[in-house]
PDB file of C-alpha atoms in Angstrom:
ATOM      1  CA  MET A  26     -56.320  15.510  31.805  1.00 57.00           C
ATOM      2  CA  ALA A  27     -52.577  14.869  31.615  1.00 59.00           C
ATOM      3  CA  GLN A  28     -51.122  13.109  28.650  1.00 66.00           C
ATOM      4  CA  ASN A  29     -48.027  10.979  28.856  1.00 63.00           C
ATOM      5  CA  HIS A  30     -45.490  12.460  26.397  1.00 68.00           C
ATOM      6  CA  SER A  31     -42.621  10.133  27.161  1.00 71.00           C
ATOM      7  CA  ILE A  32     -40.312   9.486  24.283  1.00 77.00           C
ATOM      8  CA  THR A  33     -39.372   5.909  23.683  1.00 71.00           C
ATOM      9  CA  PRO A  34     -35.979   5.273  22.165  1.00 69.00           C
ATOM     10  CA  PRO A  35     -35.936   3.602  18.764  1.00 69.00           C
ATOM     11  CA  VAL A  36     -35.589  -0.122  18.809  1.00 61.00           C
ATOM     12  CA  MET A  37     -32.204  -1.137  17.459  1.00 62.00           C
ATOM     13  CA  PRO A  38     -32.127  -4.358  15.504  1.00 67.00           C
ATOM     14  CA  THR A  39     -30.215  -7.097  17.245  1.00 71.00           C
ATOM     15  CA  THR A  40     -26.853  -7.955  15.796  1.00 72.00           C
ATOM     16  CA  THR A  41     -25.501 -11.449  15.907  1.00 81.00           C
ATOM     17  CA  SER A  42     -21.911 -12.210  16.757  1.00 85.00           C
ATOM     18  CA  SER A  43     -21.239 -13.381  13.197  1.00 86.00           C
ATOM     19  CA  GLU A  44     -22.523 -10.048  11.848  1.00 88.00           C
ATOM     20  CA  LEU A  45     -20.274  -8.179  14.257  1.00 89.00           C
ATOM     21  CA  LEU A  46     -17.326 -10.319  13.199  1.00 90.00           C
ATOM     22  CA  GLN A  47     -18.097  -9.628   9.532  1.00 91.00           C
ATOM     23  CA  ALA A  48     -18.359  -5.893  10.261  1.00 90.00           C
ATOM     24  CA  GLN A  49     -15.025  -5.941  12.071  1.00 90.00           C
ATOM     25  CA  ALA A  50     -13.392  -7.781   9.159  1.00 90.00           C
ATOM     26  CA  GLU A  51     -14.782  -5.207   6.722  1.00 90.00           C
ATOM     27  CA  LEU A  52     -13.462  -2.372   8.870  1.00 89.00           C
ATOM     28  CA  TRP A  53      -9.996  -3.950   8.926  1.00 86.00           C
ATOM     29  CA  CYS A  54     -10.073  -4.349   5.129  1.00 83.00           C
ATOM     30  CA  HIS A  55     -10.829  -0.655   4.692  1.00 83.00           C
ATOM     31  CA  SER A  56      -8.040   0.260   7.114  1.00 80.00           C
ATOM     32  CA  PHE A  57      -5.501  -1.901   5.343  1.00 78.00           C
ATOM     33  CA  ALA A  58      -6.553  -0.605   1.927  1.00 80.00           C
ATOM     34  CA  TYR A  59      -5.497   2.844   3.096  1.00 82.00           C
ATOM     35  CA  LEU A  60      -2.186   1.495   4.363  1.00 83.00           C
ATOM     36  CA  ARG A  61      -1.510  -0.301   1.083  1.00 84.00           C
ATOM     37  CA  SER A  62      -2.135   2.844  -0.954  1.00 85.00           C
ATOM     38  CA  MET A  63       0.129   4.917   1.303  1.00 88.00           C
ATOM     39  CA  ALA A  64       2.863   2.255   1.151  1.00 87.00           C
ATOM     40  CA  LEU A  65       2.599   2.171  -2.647  1.00 87.00           C
ATOM     41  CA  GLN A  66       2.780   5.946  -2.837  1.00 89.00           C
ATOM     42  CA  SER A  67       5.917   5.912  -0.671  1.00 87.00           C
ATOM     43  CA  VAL A  68       7.803   3.337  -2.735  1.00 87.00           C
ATOM     44  CA  ILE A  69       6.837   5.155  -5.942  1.00 88.00           C
ATOM     45  CA  LYS A  70       8.214   8.439  -4.606  1.00 89.00           C
ATOM     46  CA  ILE A  71      11.429   6.715  -3.548  1.00 87.00           C
ATOM     47  CA  GLY A  72      11.728   5.073  -6.964  1.00 88.00           C
ATOM     48  CA  ILE A  73      11.638   1.375  -6.054  1.00 87.00           C
ATOM     49  CA  PRO A  74       9.839   0.199  -9.252  1.00 89.00           C
ATOM     50  CA  THR A  75      12.326   2.058 -11.433  1.00 87.00           C
ATOM     51  CA  ALA A  76      15.293   0.805  -9.399  1.00 86.00           C
ATOM     52  CA  ILE A  77      14.138  -2.826  -9.749  1.00 86.00           C
ATOM     53  CA  HIS A  78      13.551  -2.301 -13.470  1.00 87.00           C
ATOM     54  CA  ARG A  79      17.020  -0.830 -13.979  1.00 84.00           C
ATOM     55  CA  ARG A  80      18.564  -3.803 -12.150  1.00 78.00           C
ATOM     56  CA  GLY A  81      17.316  -6.118 -14.877  1.00 73.00           C
ATOM     57  CA  GLY A  82      13.590  -5.844 -14.349  1.00 67.00           C
ATOM     58  CA  ALA A  83      13.165  -9.366 -13.084  1.00 67.00           C
ATOM     59  CA  ALA A  84      14.393  -9.039  -9.517  1.00 77.00           C
ATOM     60  CA  ALA A  85      16.538  -6.928  -7.251  1.00 80.00           C
ATOM     61  CA  ALA A  86      18.053  -7.782  -3.903  1.00 82.00           C
ATOM     62  CA  CYS A  87      17.849  -5.315  -1.014  1.00 80.00           C
ATOM     63  CA  SER A  88      21.576  -4.674  -1.228  1.00 79.00           C
ATOM     64  CA  ASN A  89      21.226  -3.720  -4.912  1.00 81.00           C
ATOM     65  CA  LEU A  90      18.320  -1.429  -4.105  1.00 83.00           C
ATOM     66  CA  GLN A  91      20.349   0.282  -1.383  1.00 83.00           C
ATOM     67  CA  LEU A  92      23.065   1.015  -3.935  1.00 82.00           C
ATOM     68  CA  ALA A  93      20.517   2.247  -6.479  1.00 84.00           C
ATOM     69  CA  LEU A  94      18.785   4.553  -3.983  1.00 84.00           C
ATOM     70  CA  PRO A  95      21.518   6.448  -2.130  1.00 81.00           C
ATOM     71  CA  ALA A  96      19.044   9.183  -1.088  1.00 82.00           C
ATOM     72  CA  VAL A  97      17.407   6.766   1.366  1.00 85.00           C
ATOM     73  CA  PRO A  98      19.357   6.921   4.638  1.00 86.00           C
ATOM     74  CA  PRO A  99      20.445   3.582   6.114  1.00 86.00           C
ATOM     75  CA  SER A 100      18.337   4.222   9.213  1.00 88.00           C
ATOM     76  CA  LYS A 101      15.183   4.181   7.042  1.00 87.00           C
ATOM     77  CA  TRP A 102      15.804   0.830   5.314  1.00 86.00           C
ATOM     78  CA  PRO A 103      14.094  -1.309   7.984  1.00 88.00           C
ATOM     79  CA  CYS A 104      10.945   0.803   7.562  1.00 87.00           C
ATOM     80  CA  LEU A 105      11.157   0.591   3.792  1.00 86.00           C
ATOM     81  CA  LEU A 106      11.527  -3.178   3.951  1.00 87.00           C
ATOM     82  CA  ARG A 107       8.359  -3.370   6.084  1.00 88.00           C
ATOM     83  CA  LEU A 108       6.516  -1.363   3.420  1.00 87.00           C
ATOM     84  CA  MET A 109       7.790  -3.773   0.788  1.00 88.00           C
ATOM     85  CA  LYS A 110       6.578  -6.745   2.855  1.00 89.00           C
ATOM     86  CA  LEU A 111       3.115  -5.165   3.018  1.00 88.00           C
ATOM     87  CA  LEU A 112       3.118  -4.661  -0.745  1.00 89.00           C
ATOM     88  CA  VAL A 113       4.313  -8.239  -1.305  1.00 89.00           C
ATOM     89  CA  VAL A 114       1.451  -9.584   0.817  1.00 88.00           C
ATOM     90  CA  SER A 115      -1.027  -7.442  -1.115  1.00 85.00           C
ATOM     91  CA  GLY A 116       0.345  -8.727  -4.454  1.00 86.00           C
ATOM     92  CA  MET A 117       1.875  -5.468  -5.697  1.00 86.00           C
ATOM     93  CA  PHE A 118       5.394  -6.920  -5.671  1.00 89.00           C
ATOM     94  CA  ARG A 119       6.699 -10.467  -5.509  1.00 88.00           C
ATOM     95  CA  GLU A 120       9.453 -11.797  -3.283  1.00 88.00           C
ATOM     96  CA  ASP A 121      10.955 -14.926  -4.831  1.00 83.00           C
ATOM     97  CA  GLU A 122      13.722 -15.266  -2.257  1.00 83.00           C
ATOM     98  CA  ALA A 123      14.120 -13.527   1.072  1.00 85.00           C
ATOM     99  CA  GLY A 124      14.946  -9.901   0.317  1.00 82.00           C
ATOM    100  CA  VAL A 125      14.786 -10.266  -3.482  1.00 87.00           C
ATOM    101  CA  TYR A 126      11.895  -8.258  -4.907  1.00 86.00           C
ATOM    102  CA  CYS A 127      10.326  -8.626  -8.336  1.00 85.00           C
ATOM    103  CA  LEU A 128       7.969  -6.413 -10.281  1.00 87.00           C
ATOM    104  CA  THR A 129       4.432  -7.586 -10.950  1.00 87.00           C
ATOM    105  CA  PRO A 130       2.362  -6.057 -13.789  1.00 87.00           C
ATOM    106  CA  VAL A 131       1.051  -3.151 -11.680  1.00 83.00           C
ATOM    107  CA  PRO A 132       4.412  -1.658 -10.621  1.00 84.00           C
ATOM    108  CA  ARG A 133       5.697  -2.186 -14.168  1.00 85.00           C
ATOM    109  CA  LEU A 134       3.284   0.594 -15.118  1.00 87.00           C
ATOM    110  CA  LEU A 135       5.014   2.844 -12.587  1.00 84.00           C
ATOM    111  CA  VAL A 136       8.544   2.509 -13.947  1.00 85.00           C
ATOM    112  CA  GLU A 137       9.968   5.829 -15.080  1.00 82.00           C
ATOM    113  CA  GLU A 138      11.540   5.367 -18.458  1.00 72.00           C
ATOM    114  CA  GLU A 139      13.276   8.043 -20.423  1.00 60.00           C
ATOM    115  CA  GLY A 140      11.509   8.438 -23.717  1.00 48.00           C
ATOM    116  CA  VAL A 141      10.945  11.081 -26.294  1.00 37.00           C
ATOM    117  CA  GLY A 142       9.979  14.214 -24.425  1.00 38.00           C
ATOM    118  CA  GLY A 143      11.236  13.139 -21.009  1.00 40.00           C
ATOM    119  CA  SER A 144      10.112  10.747 -18.339  1.00 46.00           C
ATOM    120  CA  GLN A 145       7.069   8.686 -19.301  1.00 45.00           C
ATOM    121  CA  SER A 146       5.151   6.603 -16.784  1.00 48.00           C
ATOM    122  CA  GLN A 147       2.028   6.558 -14.712  1.00 49.00           C
ATOM    123  CA  THR A 148       3.825   7.816 -11.624  1.00 48.00           C
ATOM    124  CA  CYS A 149       1.587  10.853 -11.709  1.00 50.00           C
ATOM    125  CA  LEU A 150      -0.551   8.731  -9.381  1.00 48.00           C
ATOM    126  CA  SER A 151       2.008   9.319  -6.653  1.00 46.00           C
ATOM    127  CA  GLN A 152       1.491  13.069  -6.858  1.00 50.00           C
ATOM    128  CA  PHE A 153      -1.994  12.868  -5.384  1.00 46.00           C
ATOM    129  CA  THR A 154      -2.278  13.246  -1.648  1.00 47.00           C
ATOM    130  CA  VAL A 155      -4.966  11.748   0.480  1.00 44.00           C
TER     131      VAL A 155
END
């Protein structure tokens, strides 16, 4: 007597289009969270929060930042400005006028200030690699 040993695949629950759309939106949010953290790490390493702070703390135009950060080659400024736009959209910086960036409370914590015993800030966050 032969027995039928066929294996039936598991039944996958049906997914509605709204669930798929929600899943896609969640995936995009996770992807952009990574981009935001990498953009923030880059501007910290370059010294943007400190440069804005040293230009009066309230705001700094791109031209002032270029003067304050001579180590950044001119060919890299368009890329840096795109990173700043991403950080403005995510609320890390504020752009009051076109090309004039302001510190928000979070990057204020990342300003390197000379204090007793050397540089004091929370820029140690930028030392971690993902």
